[in-house]
Coordinates of C-alpha atoms in Angstrom, one line a residue:
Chain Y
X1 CA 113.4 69.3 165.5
X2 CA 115.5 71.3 168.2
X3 CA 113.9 74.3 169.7
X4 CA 116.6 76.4 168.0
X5 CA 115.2 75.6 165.2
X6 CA 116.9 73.0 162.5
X7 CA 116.3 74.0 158.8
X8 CA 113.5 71.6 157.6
X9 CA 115.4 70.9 154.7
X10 CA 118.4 69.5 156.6
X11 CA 118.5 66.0 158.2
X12 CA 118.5 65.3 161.1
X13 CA 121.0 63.3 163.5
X14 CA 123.9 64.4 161.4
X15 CA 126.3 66.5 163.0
X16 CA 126.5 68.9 159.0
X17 CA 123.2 67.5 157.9
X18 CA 123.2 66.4 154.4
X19 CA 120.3 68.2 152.3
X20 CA 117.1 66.2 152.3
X21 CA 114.6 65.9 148.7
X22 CA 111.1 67.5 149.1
X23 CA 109.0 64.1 148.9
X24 CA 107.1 65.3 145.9
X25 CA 103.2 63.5 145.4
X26 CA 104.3 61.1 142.7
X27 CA 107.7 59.9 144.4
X28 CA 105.8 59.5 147.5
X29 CA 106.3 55.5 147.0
X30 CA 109.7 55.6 146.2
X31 CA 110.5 57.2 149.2
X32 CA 108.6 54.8 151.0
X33 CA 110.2 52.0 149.8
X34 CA 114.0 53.1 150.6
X35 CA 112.9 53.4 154.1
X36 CA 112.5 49.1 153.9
X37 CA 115.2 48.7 151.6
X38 CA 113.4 49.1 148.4
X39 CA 113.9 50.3 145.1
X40 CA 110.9 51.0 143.6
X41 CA 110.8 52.5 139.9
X42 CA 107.7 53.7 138.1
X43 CA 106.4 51.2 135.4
X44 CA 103.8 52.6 133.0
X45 CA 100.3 49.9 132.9
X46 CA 99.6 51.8 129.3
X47 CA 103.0 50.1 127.9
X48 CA 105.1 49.2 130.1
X49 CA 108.0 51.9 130.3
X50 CA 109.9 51.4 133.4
X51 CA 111.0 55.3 134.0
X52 CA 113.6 57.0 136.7
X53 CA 113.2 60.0 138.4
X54 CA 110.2 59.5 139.5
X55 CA 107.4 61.7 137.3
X56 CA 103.8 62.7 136.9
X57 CA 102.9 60.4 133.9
X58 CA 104.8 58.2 131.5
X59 CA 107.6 59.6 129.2
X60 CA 106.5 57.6 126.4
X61 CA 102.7 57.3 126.1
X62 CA 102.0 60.0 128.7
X63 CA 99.4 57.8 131.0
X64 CA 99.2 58.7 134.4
X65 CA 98.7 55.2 135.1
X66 CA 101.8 54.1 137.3
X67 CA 103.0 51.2 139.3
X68 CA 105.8 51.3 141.4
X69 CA 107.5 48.5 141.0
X70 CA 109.9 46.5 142.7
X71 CA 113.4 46.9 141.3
X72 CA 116.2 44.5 141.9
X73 CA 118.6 46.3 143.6
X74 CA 121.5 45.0 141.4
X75 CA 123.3 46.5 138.7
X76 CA 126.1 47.5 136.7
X77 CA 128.2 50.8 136.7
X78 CA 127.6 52.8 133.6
X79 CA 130.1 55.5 134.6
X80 CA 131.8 56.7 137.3
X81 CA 133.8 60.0 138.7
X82 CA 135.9 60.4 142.0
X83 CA 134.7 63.3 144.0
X84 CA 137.4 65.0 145.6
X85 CA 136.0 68.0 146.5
X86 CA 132.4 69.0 147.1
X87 CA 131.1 71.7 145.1
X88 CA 127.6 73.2 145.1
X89 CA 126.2 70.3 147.9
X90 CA 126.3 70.0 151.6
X91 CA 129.7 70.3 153.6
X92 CA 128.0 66.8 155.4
X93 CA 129.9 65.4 152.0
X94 CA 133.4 66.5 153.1
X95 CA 134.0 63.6 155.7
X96 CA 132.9 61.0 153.2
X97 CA 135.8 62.7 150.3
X98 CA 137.0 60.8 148.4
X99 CA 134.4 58.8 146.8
X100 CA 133.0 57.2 143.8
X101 CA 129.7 58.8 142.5
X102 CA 128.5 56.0 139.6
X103 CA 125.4 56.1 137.0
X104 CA 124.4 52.9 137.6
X105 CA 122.2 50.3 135.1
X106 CA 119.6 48.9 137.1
X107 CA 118.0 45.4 135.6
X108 CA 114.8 47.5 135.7
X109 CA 116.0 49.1 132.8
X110 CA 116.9 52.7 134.0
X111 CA 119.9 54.6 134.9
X112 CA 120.1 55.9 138.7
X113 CA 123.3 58.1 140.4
X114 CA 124.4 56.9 143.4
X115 CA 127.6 56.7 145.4
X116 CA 129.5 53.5 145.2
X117 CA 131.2 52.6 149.1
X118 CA 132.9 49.5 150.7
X119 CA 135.7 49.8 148.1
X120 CA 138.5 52.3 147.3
X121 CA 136.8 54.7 144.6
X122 CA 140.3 54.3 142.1
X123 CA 139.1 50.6 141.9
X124 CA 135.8 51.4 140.9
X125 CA 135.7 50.5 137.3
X126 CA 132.6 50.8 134.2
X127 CA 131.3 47.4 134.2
X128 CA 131.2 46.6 137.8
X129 CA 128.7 44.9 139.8
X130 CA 126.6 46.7 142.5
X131 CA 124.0 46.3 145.2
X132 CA 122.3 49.0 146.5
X133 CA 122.0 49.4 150.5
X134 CA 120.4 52.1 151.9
X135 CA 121.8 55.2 153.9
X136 CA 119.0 56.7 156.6
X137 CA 119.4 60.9 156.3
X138 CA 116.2 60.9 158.3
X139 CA 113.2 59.3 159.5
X140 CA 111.7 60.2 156.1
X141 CA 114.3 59.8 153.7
X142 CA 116.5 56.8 152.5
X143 CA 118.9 57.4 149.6
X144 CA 120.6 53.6 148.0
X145 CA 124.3 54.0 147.9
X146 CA 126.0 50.8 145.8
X147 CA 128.6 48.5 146.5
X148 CA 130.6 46.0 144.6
X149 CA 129.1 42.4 144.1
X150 CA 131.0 39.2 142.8
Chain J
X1 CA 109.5 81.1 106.9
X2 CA 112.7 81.5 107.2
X3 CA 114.7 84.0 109.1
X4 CA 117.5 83.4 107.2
X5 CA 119.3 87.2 106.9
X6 CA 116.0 89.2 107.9
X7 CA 117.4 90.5 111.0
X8 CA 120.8 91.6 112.5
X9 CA 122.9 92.9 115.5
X10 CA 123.7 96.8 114.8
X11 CA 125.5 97.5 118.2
X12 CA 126.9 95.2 121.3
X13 CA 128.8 95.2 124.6
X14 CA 130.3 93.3 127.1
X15 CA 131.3 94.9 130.6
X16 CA 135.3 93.4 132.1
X17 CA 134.4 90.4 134.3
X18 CA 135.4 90.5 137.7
X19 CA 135.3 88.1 140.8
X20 CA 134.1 90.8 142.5
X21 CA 137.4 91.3 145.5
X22 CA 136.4 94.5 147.2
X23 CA 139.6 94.3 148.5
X24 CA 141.5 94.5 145.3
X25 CA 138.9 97.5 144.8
X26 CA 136.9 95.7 142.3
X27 CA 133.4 96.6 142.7
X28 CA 130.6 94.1 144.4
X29 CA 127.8 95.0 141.9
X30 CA 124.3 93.8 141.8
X31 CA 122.6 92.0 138.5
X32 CA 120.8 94.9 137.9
X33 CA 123.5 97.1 137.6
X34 CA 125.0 94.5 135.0
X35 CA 121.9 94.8 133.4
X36 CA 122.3 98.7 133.0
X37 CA 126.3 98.8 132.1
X38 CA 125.4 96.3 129.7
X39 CA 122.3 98.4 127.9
X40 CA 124.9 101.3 127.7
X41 CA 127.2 100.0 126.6
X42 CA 125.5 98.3 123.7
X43 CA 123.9 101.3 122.7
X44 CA 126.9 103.2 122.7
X45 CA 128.6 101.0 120.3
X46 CA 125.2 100.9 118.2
X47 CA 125.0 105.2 118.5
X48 CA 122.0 105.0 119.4
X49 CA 120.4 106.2 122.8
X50 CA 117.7 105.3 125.4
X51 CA 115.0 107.0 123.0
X52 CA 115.5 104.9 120.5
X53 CA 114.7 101.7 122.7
X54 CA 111.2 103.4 124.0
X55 CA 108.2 101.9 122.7
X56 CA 110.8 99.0 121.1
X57 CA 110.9 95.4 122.3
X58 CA 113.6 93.6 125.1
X59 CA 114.5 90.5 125.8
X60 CA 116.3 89.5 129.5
X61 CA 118.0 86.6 130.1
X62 CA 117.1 85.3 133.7
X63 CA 120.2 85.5 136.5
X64 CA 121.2 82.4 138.4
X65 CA 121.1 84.4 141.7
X66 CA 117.9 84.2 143.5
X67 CA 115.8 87.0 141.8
X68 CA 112.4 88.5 141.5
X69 CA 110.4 86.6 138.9
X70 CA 109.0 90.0 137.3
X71 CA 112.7 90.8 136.5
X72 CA 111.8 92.0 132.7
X73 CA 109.4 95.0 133.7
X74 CA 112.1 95.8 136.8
X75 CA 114.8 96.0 134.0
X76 CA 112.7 98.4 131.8
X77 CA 111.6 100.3 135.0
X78 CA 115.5 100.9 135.9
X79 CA 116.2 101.7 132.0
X80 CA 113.0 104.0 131.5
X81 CA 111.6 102.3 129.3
X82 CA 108.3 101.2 127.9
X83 CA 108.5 98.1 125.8
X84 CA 106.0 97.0 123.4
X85 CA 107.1 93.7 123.2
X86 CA 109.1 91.7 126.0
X87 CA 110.2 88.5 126.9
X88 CA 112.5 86.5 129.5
X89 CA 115.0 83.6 128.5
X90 CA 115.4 80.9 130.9
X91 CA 117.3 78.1 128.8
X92 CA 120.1 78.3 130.6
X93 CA 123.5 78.8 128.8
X94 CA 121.3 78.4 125.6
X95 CA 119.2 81.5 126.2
X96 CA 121.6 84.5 124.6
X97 CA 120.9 82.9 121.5
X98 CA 117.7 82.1 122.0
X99 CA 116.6 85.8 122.8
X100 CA 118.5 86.7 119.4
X101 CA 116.2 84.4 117.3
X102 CA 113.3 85.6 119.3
X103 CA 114.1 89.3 118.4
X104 CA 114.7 88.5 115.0
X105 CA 111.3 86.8 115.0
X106 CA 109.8 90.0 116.6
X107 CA 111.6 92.6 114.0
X108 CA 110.4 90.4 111.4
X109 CA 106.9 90.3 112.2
X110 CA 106.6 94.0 112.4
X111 CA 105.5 94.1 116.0
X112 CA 108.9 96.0 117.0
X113 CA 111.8 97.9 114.8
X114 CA 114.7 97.0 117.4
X115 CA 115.0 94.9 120.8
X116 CA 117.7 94.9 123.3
X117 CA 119.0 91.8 124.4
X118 CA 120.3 91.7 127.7
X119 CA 122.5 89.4 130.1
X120 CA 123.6 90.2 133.7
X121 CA 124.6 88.0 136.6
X122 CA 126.6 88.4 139.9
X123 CA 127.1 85.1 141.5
X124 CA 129.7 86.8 143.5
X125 CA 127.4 89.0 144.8
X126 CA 124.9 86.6 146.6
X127 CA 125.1 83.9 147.7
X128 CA 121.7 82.1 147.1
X129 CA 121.0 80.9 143.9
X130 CA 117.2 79.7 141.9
X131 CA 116.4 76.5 141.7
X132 CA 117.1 75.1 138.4
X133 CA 115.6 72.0 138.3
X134 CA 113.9 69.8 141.0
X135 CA 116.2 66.7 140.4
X136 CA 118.8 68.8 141.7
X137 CA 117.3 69.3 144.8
X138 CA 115.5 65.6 145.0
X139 CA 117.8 63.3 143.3
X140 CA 121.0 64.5 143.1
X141 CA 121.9 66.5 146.2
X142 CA 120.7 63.8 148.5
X143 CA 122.7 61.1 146.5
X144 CA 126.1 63.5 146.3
X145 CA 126.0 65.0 143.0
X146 CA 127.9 67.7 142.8
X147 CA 126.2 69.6 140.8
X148 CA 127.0 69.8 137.2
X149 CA 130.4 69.2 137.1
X150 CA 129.5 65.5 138.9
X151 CA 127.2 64.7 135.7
X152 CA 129.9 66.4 133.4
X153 CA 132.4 63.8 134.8
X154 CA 130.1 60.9 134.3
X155 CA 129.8 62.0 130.7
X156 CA 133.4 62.4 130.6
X157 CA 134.2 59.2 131.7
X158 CA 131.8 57.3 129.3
X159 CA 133.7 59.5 126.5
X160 CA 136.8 58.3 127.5
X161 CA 135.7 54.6 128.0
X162 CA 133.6 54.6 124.8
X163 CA 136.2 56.4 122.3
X164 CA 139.7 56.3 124.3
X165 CA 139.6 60.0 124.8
X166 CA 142.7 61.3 126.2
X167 CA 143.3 64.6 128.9
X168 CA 146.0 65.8 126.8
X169 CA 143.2 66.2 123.8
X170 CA 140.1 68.0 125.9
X171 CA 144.0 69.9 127.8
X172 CA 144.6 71.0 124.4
X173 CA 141.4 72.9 124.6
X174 CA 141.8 74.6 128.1
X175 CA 145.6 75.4 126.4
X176 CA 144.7 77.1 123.6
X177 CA 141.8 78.5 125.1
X178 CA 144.0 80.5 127.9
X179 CA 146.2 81.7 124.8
X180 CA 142.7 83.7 123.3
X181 CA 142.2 84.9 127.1
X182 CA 145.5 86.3 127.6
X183 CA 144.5 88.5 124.3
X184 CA 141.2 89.5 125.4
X185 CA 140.9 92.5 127.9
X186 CA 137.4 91.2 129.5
X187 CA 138.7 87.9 130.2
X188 CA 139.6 87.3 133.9
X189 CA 142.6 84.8 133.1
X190 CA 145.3 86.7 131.2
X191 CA 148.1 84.2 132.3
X192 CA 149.2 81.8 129.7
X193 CA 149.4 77.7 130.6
X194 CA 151.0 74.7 129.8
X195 CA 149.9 71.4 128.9
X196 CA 151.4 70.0 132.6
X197 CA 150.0 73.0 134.4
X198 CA 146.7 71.4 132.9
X199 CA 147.4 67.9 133.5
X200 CA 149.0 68.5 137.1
X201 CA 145.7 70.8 137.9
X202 CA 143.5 69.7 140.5
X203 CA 140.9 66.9 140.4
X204 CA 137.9 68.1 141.5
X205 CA 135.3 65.5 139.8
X206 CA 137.4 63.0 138.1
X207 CA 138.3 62.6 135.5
X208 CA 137.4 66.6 135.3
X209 CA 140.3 69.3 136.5
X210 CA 139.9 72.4 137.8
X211 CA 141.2 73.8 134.5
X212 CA 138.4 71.6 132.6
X213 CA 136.1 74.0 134.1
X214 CA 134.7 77.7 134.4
X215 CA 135.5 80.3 137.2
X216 CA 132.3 82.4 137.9
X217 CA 132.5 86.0 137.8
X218 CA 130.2 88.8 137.6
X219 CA 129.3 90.5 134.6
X220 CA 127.2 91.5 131.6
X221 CA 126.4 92.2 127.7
X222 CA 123.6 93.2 125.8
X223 CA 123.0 93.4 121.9
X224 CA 120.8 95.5 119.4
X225 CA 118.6 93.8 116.7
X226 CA 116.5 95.2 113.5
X227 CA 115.7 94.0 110.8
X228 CA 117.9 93.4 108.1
X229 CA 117.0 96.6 106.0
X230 CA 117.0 99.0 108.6
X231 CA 120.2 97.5 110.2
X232 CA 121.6 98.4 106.5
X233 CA 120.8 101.8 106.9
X234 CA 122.2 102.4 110.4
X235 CA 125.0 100.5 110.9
X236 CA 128.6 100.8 108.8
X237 CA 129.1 97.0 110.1
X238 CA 125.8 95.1 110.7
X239 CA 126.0 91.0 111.9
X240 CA 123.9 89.0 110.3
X241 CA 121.4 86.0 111.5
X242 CA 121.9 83.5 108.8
X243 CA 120.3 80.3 110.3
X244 CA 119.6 79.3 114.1
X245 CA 118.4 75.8 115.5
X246 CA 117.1 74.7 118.8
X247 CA 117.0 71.4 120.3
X248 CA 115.7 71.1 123.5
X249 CA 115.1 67.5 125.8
X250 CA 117.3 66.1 123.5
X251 CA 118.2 62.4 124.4
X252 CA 120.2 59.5 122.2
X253 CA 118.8 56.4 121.3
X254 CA 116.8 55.5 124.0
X255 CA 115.0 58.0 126.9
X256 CA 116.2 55.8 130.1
X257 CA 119.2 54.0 128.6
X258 CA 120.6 56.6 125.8
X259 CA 124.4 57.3 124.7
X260 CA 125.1 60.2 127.2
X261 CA 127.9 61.3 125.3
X262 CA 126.3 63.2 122.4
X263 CA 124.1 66.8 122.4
X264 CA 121.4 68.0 120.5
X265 CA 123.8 70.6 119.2
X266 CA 124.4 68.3 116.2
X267 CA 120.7 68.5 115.2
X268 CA 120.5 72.1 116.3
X269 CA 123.4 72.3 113.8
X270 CA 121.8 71.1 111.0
X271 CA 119.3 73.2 111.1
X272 CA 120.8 76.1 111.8
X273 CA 123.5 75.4 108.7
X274 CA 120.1 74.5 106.5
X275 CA 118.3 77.7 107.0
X276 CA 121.4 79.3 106.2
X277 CA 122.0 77.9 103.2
X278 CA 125.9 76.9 104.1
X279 CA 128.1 73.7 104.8
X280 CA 130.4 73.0 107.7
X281 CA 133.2 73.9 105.7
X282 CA 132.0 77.5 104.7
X283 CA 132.3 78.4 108.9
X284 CA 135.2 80.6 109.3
X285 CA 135.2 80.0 113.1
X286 CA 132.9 78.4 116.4
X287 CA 132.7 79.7 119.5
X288 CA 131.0 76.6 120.9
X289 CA 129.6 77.3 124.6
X290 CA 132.2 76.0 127.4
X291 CA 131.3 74.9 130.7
X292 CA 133.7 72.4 130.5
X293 CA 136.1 71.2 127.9
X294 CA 134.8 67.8 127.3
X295 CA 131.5 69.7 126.0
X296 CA 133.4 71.9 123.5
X297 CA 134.6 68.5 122.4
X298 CA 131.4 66.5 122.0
X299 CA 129.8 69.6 120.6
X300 CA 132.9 69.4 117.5
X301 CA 132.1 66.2 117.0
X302 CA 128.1 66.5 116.7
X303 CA 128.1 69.5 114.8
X304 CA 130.3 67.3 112.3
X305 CA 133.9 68.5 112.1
X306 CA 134.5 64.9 112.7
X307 CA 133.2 61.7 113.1
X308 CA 131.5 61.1 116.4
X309 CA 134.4 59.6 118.9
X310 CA 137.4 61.6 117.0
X311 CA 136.7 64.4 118.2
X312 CA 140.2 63.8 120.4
X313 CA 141.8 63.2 117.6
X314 CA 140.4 66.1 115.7
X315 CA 141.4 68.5 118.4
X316 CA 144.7 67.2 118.7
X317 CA 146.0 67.4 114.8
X318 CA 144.1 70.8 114.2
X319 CA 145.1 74.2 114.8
X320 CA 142.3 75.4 116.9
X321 CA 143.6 79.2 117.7
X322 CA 142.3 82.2 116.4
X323 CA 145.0 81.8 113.5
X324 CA 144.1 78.2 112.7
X325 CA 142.3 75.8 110.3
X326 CA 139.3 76.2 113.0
X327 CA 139.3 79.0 115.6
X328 CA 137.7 77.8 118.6
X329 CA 136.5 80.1 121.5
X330 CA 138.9 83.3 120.5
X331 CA 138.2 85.0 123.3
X332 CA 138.9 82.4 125.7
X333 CA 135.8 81.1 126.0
X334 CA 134.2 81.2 129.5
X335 CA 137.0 78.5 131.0
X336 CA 139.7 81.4 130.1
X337 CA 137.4 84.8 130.5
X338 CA 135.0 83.9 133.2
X339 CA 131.6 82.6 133.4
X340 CA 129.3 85.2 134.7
X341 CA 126.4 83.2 135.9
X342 CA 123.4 82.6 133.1
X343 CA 124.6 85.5 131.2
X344 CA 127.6 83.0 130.1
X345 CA 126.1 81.9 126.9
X346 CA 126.8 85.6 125.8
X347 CA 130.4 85.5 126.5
X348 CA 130.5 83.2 123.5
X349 CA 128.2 85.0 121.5
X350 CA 129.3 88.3 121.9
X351 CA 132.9 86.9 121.0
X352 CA 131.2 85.6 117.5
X353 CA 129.8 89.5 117.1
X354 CA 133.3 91.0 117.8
X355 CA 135.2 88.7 115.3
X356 CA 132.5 89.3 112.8
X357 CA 132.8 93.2 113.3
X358 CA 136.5 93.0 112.8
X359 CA 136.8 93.7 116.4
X360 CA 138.8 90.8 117.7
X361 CA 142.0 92.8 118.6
X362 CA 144.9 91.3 118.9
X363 CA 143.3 87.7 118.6
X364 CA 141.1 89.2 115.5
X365 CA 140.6 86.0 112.8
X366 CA 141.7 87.1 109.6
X367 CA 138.5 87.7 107.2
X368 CA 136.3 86.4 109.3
X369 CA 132.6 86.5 107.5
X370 CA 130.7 83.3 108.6
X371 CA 130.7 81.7 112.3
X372 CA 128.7 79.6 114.3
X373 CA 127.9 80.0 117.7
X374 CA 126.6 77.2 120.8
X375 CA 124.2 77.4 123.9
X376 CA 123.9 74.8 125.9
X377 CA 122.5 74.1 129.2
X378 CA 120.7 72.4 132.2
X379 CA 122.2 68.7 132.3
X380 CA 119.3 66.8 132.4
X381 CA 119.2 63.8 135.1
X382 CA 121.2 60.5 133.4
X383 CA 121.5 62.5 130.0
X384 CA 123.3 65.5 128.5
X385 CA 122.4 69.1 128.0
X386 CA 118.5 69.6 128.2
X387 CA 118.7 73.1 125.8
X388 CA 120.7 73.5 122.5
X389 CA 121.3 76.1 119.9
X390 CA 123.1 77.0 117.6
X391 CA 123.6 80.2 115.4
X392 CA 125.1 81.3 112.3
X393 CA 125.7 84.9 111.7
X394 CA 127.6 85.9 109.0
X395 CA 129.1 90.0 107.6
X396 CA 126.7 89.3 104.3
X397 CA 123.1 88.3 103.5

């Protein structure tokens, strides 16, 4: 933190930090986990409901009994959009414009958002294969962004 | 029980919108001045004055601009009022209609005679917003959403994919949309457009344009509710609440892996159209809420007016101004006449009041007795809209 004081809820080591989550008690893990390159989703013991976001108990049957499991970090694009202009988020964004912002279908069985890089957004297409890798926004925080697989 | 016709709207208003340009010499209000033009202005059109609110019931919607949790007793404190029954909305664009079923509920219990519903919002005005939800802040911002009109364009997309939905249908929309605008006084685009200024607009989220979506502006409205029987005996012109549904964490199919492309405005719908005792084809008009156009689409197609998947189609081979088979958003909707922060489910509802009153001006629907009215909001992570509503009013019981 500089002595001038940088907004806790900006990243550092960015020259326009990007905004950073509040690690919140039950996503504790999965923030843990991006830091070493994992995806880990919440998978209910009661019945086995593999959720995304992160939440207090199971969707389904309500236990508060959750794993967090490891997730392949595979999947396929649901949908996509182009961002070409940031809107409501972090100017940080505006150096990274254009690019593809997916809803991708992880094996696990849920849908995350994530950007989609290493390839020109226009040929980004629903259907496509991608593997997460992770971008560090801070020596807390690790957020997957997807790129295309054969 | 049914509310069907036990309650109705005996006065309304609506303020002009206004983006708020001191130097055009518009003025830079705050909310709660919003709040107050909108209160007077509803009960001048109700002849009615502040005395006749005292000791009566009120119902705030809750502005998108950072504001003091307590806002409801502020708002009674700044109108001089004591209420004896008082609630806050916070459903997003769903929560006009919402605080009109909850007043009818509160006139028809007996608690109160009348409540004032009240909308007010001035994102121009400050800059910070609430906090809507915490996946904004923890798993969208970080990731790049852009907000709504990111998960909008994912929604869009999958539209398009799943049902070969075309721009020139949901352009249609934003066309004849700016036609009502240009009619309406309040509205803050009076400019009409073409179909290529609409496809040559500006991607900002594709496959959504900048004239796919809203412009915010400051603003207000409020509305008067009694009963049924007193509203008979006050007002020359009273607006009926015929039926009213509410859907809220609505999801398709599956929680995690559901068809993003339909709302809970299609169950909302049917409810609404069963307490009211009416079909589809009895509505004389819908002012379906607009954030963007691809919702007033998927809404057409859940409520029914087509199959699910035509609503393209639909839009495309019907006449949807205020002089066709099925007037959509007369007033321009809030892509055409602004979207004044959460007090933008109104600007649809209020337009439903007008027509119903005869009111419509220039873009007036001829014998217009029975409509039905949206509120949607708060796109839910991976889903659609997390509140729906819909109402019917209607000139008779």
């Amino acid at each position: 933190m500089s002595k001038f004081g940088v907004s806790a809820d900006h990243a550092e080591g960015h020259e326009r930090p990007k905004p950073l989550p509040e690690i919140t008690p039950f996503a504790q893990e999965f923030w843990e986990g991006t830091k070493r390159g994992e995806l880990r989703i919440q998978r209910c013991k009661g019945c086995g409901h593999s959720q995304w976001i992160p939440r207090p108990n199971c969707e389904e049957c309500s236990s508060r009994e959750l794993t967090s499991e490891l997730s392949s970090l595979s999947g396929v694009v649901y949908s996509f959009t182009i961002i070409r202009q940031v809107v409501m988020n972090s100017s940080a964004f505006e150096a990274e414009l254009p690019f593809a912002l997916a809803a991708i279908e992880l094996s696990s069985g849920v849908r995350l958002i994530a950007q989609v890089v290493d390839v020109e957004p226009e040929k980004v297409s629903i259907g496509m294969k991608v593997e997460a890798s992770f971008e560090h926004l801070s020596d807390k925080v690790a957020v997957p962004k997807f790129h295309p697989i054969v | 029980m049914s509310l069907r016709g036990k309650a109705a709207i005996v006065g309304y208003g609506e303020t002009s919108f206004t983006r708020a340009n001191v130097s055009r010499g518009e003025p830079r209000l705050s909310y709660w001045e919003y709040f107050s033009l909108a209160a007077e202005l509803a009960l001048e059109n109700a002849g009615m004055s502040k005395k006749d609110l005292d000791n009566q019931g009120l119902a705030i919607v809750h502005p998108e601009v950072n504001h003091p949790l307590f806002v409801g007793v502020e708002v009674a404190e700044n109108l001089g009022i004591t209420t004896r029954w008082m609630i806050t909305t916070s459903h997003g664009g769903s929560s006009g209609l919402v605080s009109l079923a909850q007043a009818a509920l509160a006139v028809n219990s007996g608690i109160v005679d009348r409540v004032l519903c009240i909308a007010g919002d001035a994102p121009m005005t400050y800059g910070d917003t609430m906090m809507l939800t915490e996946h904004r802040r923890d798993y969208e911002k970080p990731f790049g959403v852009m907000g709504p009109t990111s998960l909008f364009a994912l929604v869009m997309r999958r539209h398009m994919h799943q049902y070969g939905t075309r721009p020139e249908q949901t352009g249609k929309i934003a066309v004849t949309q700016r036609d009502h605008a240009v009619l309406n006084p309040n509205a803050i685009f009076r400019k009409p457009i073409s179909m290529d200024d609409y496809l040559s607009s500006k991607m900002i989220a594709e496959p959504i344009r900048m004239l796919d979506t809203v412009m915010r502006v400051n603003g207000g409205s409020a509305f008067i509710v009694t009963s049924a029987e007193e509203a008979r005996k006050i007002c020359p012109r009273p607006v009926y609440l015929l039926g009213f549904g509410e859907c809220d964490n609505y999801y398709h199919d599956t929680k995690q892996l559901g068809d993003v492309t339909s709302t809970g405005v299609g169950q909302a719908s049917r409810d609404a159209m069963t307490m009211a005792g009416v079909a589809r084809g009895d509505i004389n008009f819908l002012q379906p809420y607009d954030d963007y156009t691809i919702a007033v689409l998927m809404q057409i197609e859940d409520i029914g007016f087509c199959e699910k998947g035509k609503g393209g189609k639909f839009v495309e081979e019907t006449d949807i101004s205020y002089k066709g088979e099925l007037p959509i958003n007369t007033g321009g909707g809030q892509i055409s006449a602004g979207q004044p922060g959460l007090a933008g489910g109104q600007v649809n509802l209020i337009e439903g009041i007008r027509q119903l009153r005869g009111e419509g001006g220039e873009r007036q629907i001829d014998d217009a007795r029975l409509g039905m009215i949206t509120g949607i909001g708060a796109l839910q992570y991976g889903r659609n809209v997390g509140f729906n509503s819909v109402g019917i009013l209607g000139t008779e019981v």
